[in-house]
Short mmCIF file of C-alpha atoms in Angstrom, two decimals:
data_model
loop_
_atom_site.label_atom_id
_atom_site.label_comp_id
_atom_site.label_asym_id
_atom_site.label_seq_id
_atom_site.Cartn_x
_atom_site.Cartn_y
_atom_site.Cartn_z
CA ASN M 1 34.81 -1.76 -36.76
CA TYR M 2 32.10 -1.49 -34.14
CA LYS M 3 30.30 1.69 -33.29
CA TYR M 4 29.11 2.25 -29.79
CA PHE M 5 27.06 4.89 -28.13
CA GLU M 6 27.55 5.86 -24.55
CA VAL M 7 24.24 6.06 -22.75
CA PRO M 8 24.39 8.39 -19.77
CA PRO M 9 22.80 7.16 -16.56
CA PHE M 10 19.12 7.93 -16.09
CA VAL M 11 18.89 10.51 -13.31
CA VAL M 12 15.83 11.61 -11.35
CA GLN M 13 16.18 14.37 -8.75
CA ASP M 14 19.98 14.07 -8.78
CA LYS M 15 19.83 10.29 -8.17
CA ILE M 16 20.91 7.64 -10.62
CA VAL M 17 18.03 5.26 -11.26
CA SER M 18 18.95 1.59 -10.99
CA CYS M 19 17.23 -1.66 -10.14
CA SER M 20 19.11 -1.92 -6.85
CA VAL M 21 18.14 1.61 -5.77
CA ILE M 22 14.46 0.93 -6.54
CA ARG M 23 14.59 -2.50 -4.86
CA ASN M 24 16.08 -0.94 -1.71
CA LEU M 25 13.40 1.76 -1.62
CA LEU M 26 10.66 -0.88 -1.95
CA GLN M 27 12.21 -3.04 0.78
CA LEU M 28 12.25 0.02 3.04
CA GLY M 29 8.61 0.79 2.26
CA ASP M 30 9.49 4.15 0.66
CA PHE M 31 6.82 4.09 -2.03
CA PRO M 32 6.66 7.80 -2.86
CA ASN M 33 10.32 7.74 -3.98
CA ALA M 34 10.23 4.23 -5.46
CA ASN M 35 7.16 5.14 -7.53
CA LYS M 36 8.87 8.31 -8.83
CA LEU M 37 11.83 6.27 -10.03
CA LEU M 38 9.66 3.49 -11.47
CA GLY M 39 7.48 5.95 -13.37
CA TYR M 40 4.39 4.11 -12.09
CA LYS M 41 3.01 2.87 -8.77
CA PHE M 42 4.47 -0.38 -7.45
CA PHE M 43 1.66 -2.93 -7.55
CA ILE M 44 0.68 -6.49 -6.83
CA ASP M 45 -2.09 -8.45 -8.50
CA GLY M 46 -4.05 -11.27 -6.97
CA ARG M 47 -7.29 -13.15 -6.85
CA VAL M 48 -9.42 -12.52 -3.74
CA ILE M 49 -9.51 -15.57 -1.48
CA LYS M 50 -11.54 -16.34 1.59
CA GLY M 51 -9.73 -15.41 4.79
CA GLU M 52 -10.57 -16.01 8.43
CA GLN M 53 -13.07 -13.10 8.28
CA LEU M 54 -11.61 -11.56 11.44
CA ALA M 55 -11.61 -8.06 9.94
CA ARG M 56 -15.28 -8.44 8.96
CA LYS M 57 -16.15 -9.24 12.59
CA LEU M 58 -14.41 -6.00 13.59
CA GLY M 59 -16.50 -4.03 11.10
CA TYR M 60 -13.76 -3.67 8.46
CA PRO M 61 -14.30 -6.35 5.81
CA SER M 62 -11.16 -7.08 3.85
CA ALA M 63 -10.17 -8.70 0.60
CA ASN M 64 -7.40 -11.24 1.09
CA ILE M 65 -4.91 -12.21 -1.59
CA ILE M 66 -1.74 -14.26 -1.65
CA TYR M 67 1.30 -11.99 -1.98
CA PRO M 68 2.91 -12.88 -5.33
CA GLU M 69 6.18 -14.79 -4.84
CA GLU M 70 7.82 -13.08 -7.81
CA LYS M 71 7.35 -9.59 -6.35
CA ILE M 72 9.77 -7.83 -4.01
CA LYS M 73 8.54 -8.25 -0.45
CA VAL M 74 7.55 -5.05 1.27
CA PRO M 75 8.08 -4.58 5.03
CA HIS M 76 5.30 -5.72 7.31
CA GLY M 77 3.01 -2.82 8.03
CA VAL M 78 -0.09 -0.87 7.12
CA TYR M 79 -0.21 0.98 3.80
CA PHE M 80 -2.33 3.46 1.91
CA VAL M 81 -3.08 1.73 -1.38
CA GLU M 82 -5.38 2.09 -4.35
CA VAL M 83 -7.29 -1.03 -5.34
CA THR M 84 -8.67 -1.62 -8.80
CA VAL M 85 -11.74 -3.86 -8.92
CA SER M 86 -13.50 -4.37 -12.26
CA ASN M 87 -11.70 -1.34 -13.78
CA LYS M 88 -12.74 0.97 -10.93
CA LYS M 89 -10.21 2.41 -8.47
CA TYR M 90 -10.82 2.70 -4.71
CA ASN M 91 -8.82 4.04 -1.76
CA ALA M 92 -7.90 1.37 0.75
CA ILE M 93 -5.68 0.39 3.66
CA LEU M 94 -3.60 -2.74 3.36
CA ASN M 95 -2.14 -4.81 6.16
CA TYR M 96 0.78 -6.96 5.12
CA GLY M 97 2.23 -9.28 7.73
CA PHE M 98 0.54 -10.83 10.71
CA ALA M 99 -2.50 -10.06 12.85
CA PRO M 100 -0.80 -9.93 16.26
CA THR M 101 -3.76 -8.47 18.16
CA VAL M 102 -6.31 -11.07 17.04
CA ASN M 103 -4.17 -14.21 16.84
CA ASN M 104 -0.62 -15.48 17.27
CA SER M 105 -0.32 -16.94 13.78
CA THR M 106 3.00 -16.57 11.99
CA ASN M 107 1.36 -16.91 8.56
CA GLU M 108 1.84 -13.76 6.52
CA LYS M 109 -1.37 -12.17 5.28
CA THR M 110 -2.13 -9.62 2.63
CA GLU M 111 -5.49 -8.11 3.48
CA VAL M 112 -6.95 -4.91 2.15
CA HIS M 113 -9.91 -2.94 3.50
CA ILE M 114 -11.44 -1.00 0.61
CA HIS M 115 -12.84 2.32 1.84
CA ASN M 116 -16.60 2.80 1.29
CA PHE M 117 -16.95 -0.54 -0.50
CA ASP M 118 -19.31 -3.40 0.24
CA LYS M 119 -19.42 -5.88 -2.63
CA ASN M 120 -18.71 -9.57 -2.84
CA ILE M 121 -15.47 -9.86 -4.79
CA TYR M 122 -14.37 -13.40 -3.86
CA ARG M 123 -12.40 -15.00 -6.70
CA LYS M 124 -12.15 -11.65 -8.56
CA LYS M 125 -8.75 -10.43 -9.65
CA ILE M 126 -7.69 -7.11 -8.11
CA ARG M 127 -4.70 -4.82 -8.51
CA ILE M 128 -3.21 -3.13 -5.46
CA GLU M 129 -1.03 -0.04 -6.04
CA PHE M 130 1.09 1.17 -3.12
CA ILE M 131 0.95 4.90 -2.32
CA THR M 132 2.68 5.23 1.05
CA LYS M 133 3.34 3.42 4.29
CA ILE M 134 1.06 4.52 7.12
CA ARG M 135 2.70 2.73 10.03
CA ASN M 136 4.52 -0.36 11.24
CA GLN M 137 2.56 -3.35 12.39
CA MET M 138 1.59 -3.17 16.06
CA LYS M 139 0.05 -5.39 18.70
CA PHE M 140 -2.72 -3.59 20.58
CA GLU M 141 -3.86 -4.18 24.14
CA ASN M 142 -7.38 -5.02 23.02
CA ILE M 143 -9.75 -5.07 20.05
CA GLU M 144 -11.19 -1.61 20.86
CA LYS M 145 -7.73 -0.01 20.59
CA LEU M 146 -7.14 -1.84 17.31
CA LYS M 147 -10.47 -0.54 15.94
CA ALA M 148 -9.58 3.01 17.03
CA GLN M 149 -6.25 2.74 15.17
CA ILE M 150 -7.97 1.41 12.03
CA ASN M 151 -10.24 4.47 12.13
CA ARG M 152 -7.13 6.70 12.36
CA ASP M 153 -5.59 4.81 9.42
CA ILE M 154 -8.72 5.43 7.34
CA ALA M 155 -8.68 9.14 8.31
CA PHE M 156 -5.00 9.25 7.28
CA ILE M 157 -5.77 8.09 3.75
CA ASP M 158 -8.52 10.70 3.38
CA ILE M 159 -6.17 13.48 4.45
CA TYR M 160 -3.21 12.16 2.43
CA LYS M 161 -5.36 11.90 -0.70
CA HIS M 162 -6.36 15.57 -0.32
CA PHE M 163 -2.68 16.55 -0.11
CA LEU M 164 -1.90 14.52 -3.25
CA GLU M 165 -4.74 16.24 -5.08
CA GLY M 166 -3.59 19.68 -3.93
CA HIS M 167 -6.74 20.53 -1.95
CA PHE M 168 -4.80 22.05 0.94
CA GLU M 169 -2.88 25.29 0.82
CA PHE M 170 -0.56 26.64 3.45
CA SER M 171 0.30 30.26 3.88
CA HIS M 172 2.98 31.82 5.98
CA LYS M 173 1.77 34.58 8.26
CA SER M 174 3.90 36.74 10.47
CA PHE M 175 2.74 37.17 14.04
#
């Protein structure tokens, strides 16, 4: 004498949404698709800790946090993220993994350079929302090449943000 109701699978863009599908997308670093299926941006929270201040010496101060153990690990790489500090959102680039150009440490780091931001936020809690992967982690020949790549990464987030906001239009012209 039980009644049951069949619940059809939840489908987004012809794909069945499941925990394993979302987990796989996150582990591949495919945040645009993972975020669509989640219905929100994948995020990590953490309290800013003092790092080695290597990025500051390069001219790109970063906020370091410990990657939460309970969260799905993302692939090592550089990401376009949005960081919320004291209820205000900022564009940023995040490096998750190692710092192969500046040291040979095998300790994983989560460091985020907040674009156009220069405030002391040590011990403050921040939220980092992943937008898209910019590139894999790389070892550069020297510090100057690393700095040039960081500048390209920052330019990438500016351009990508304009595309997300619909500021660019393309037209097809016949020649």
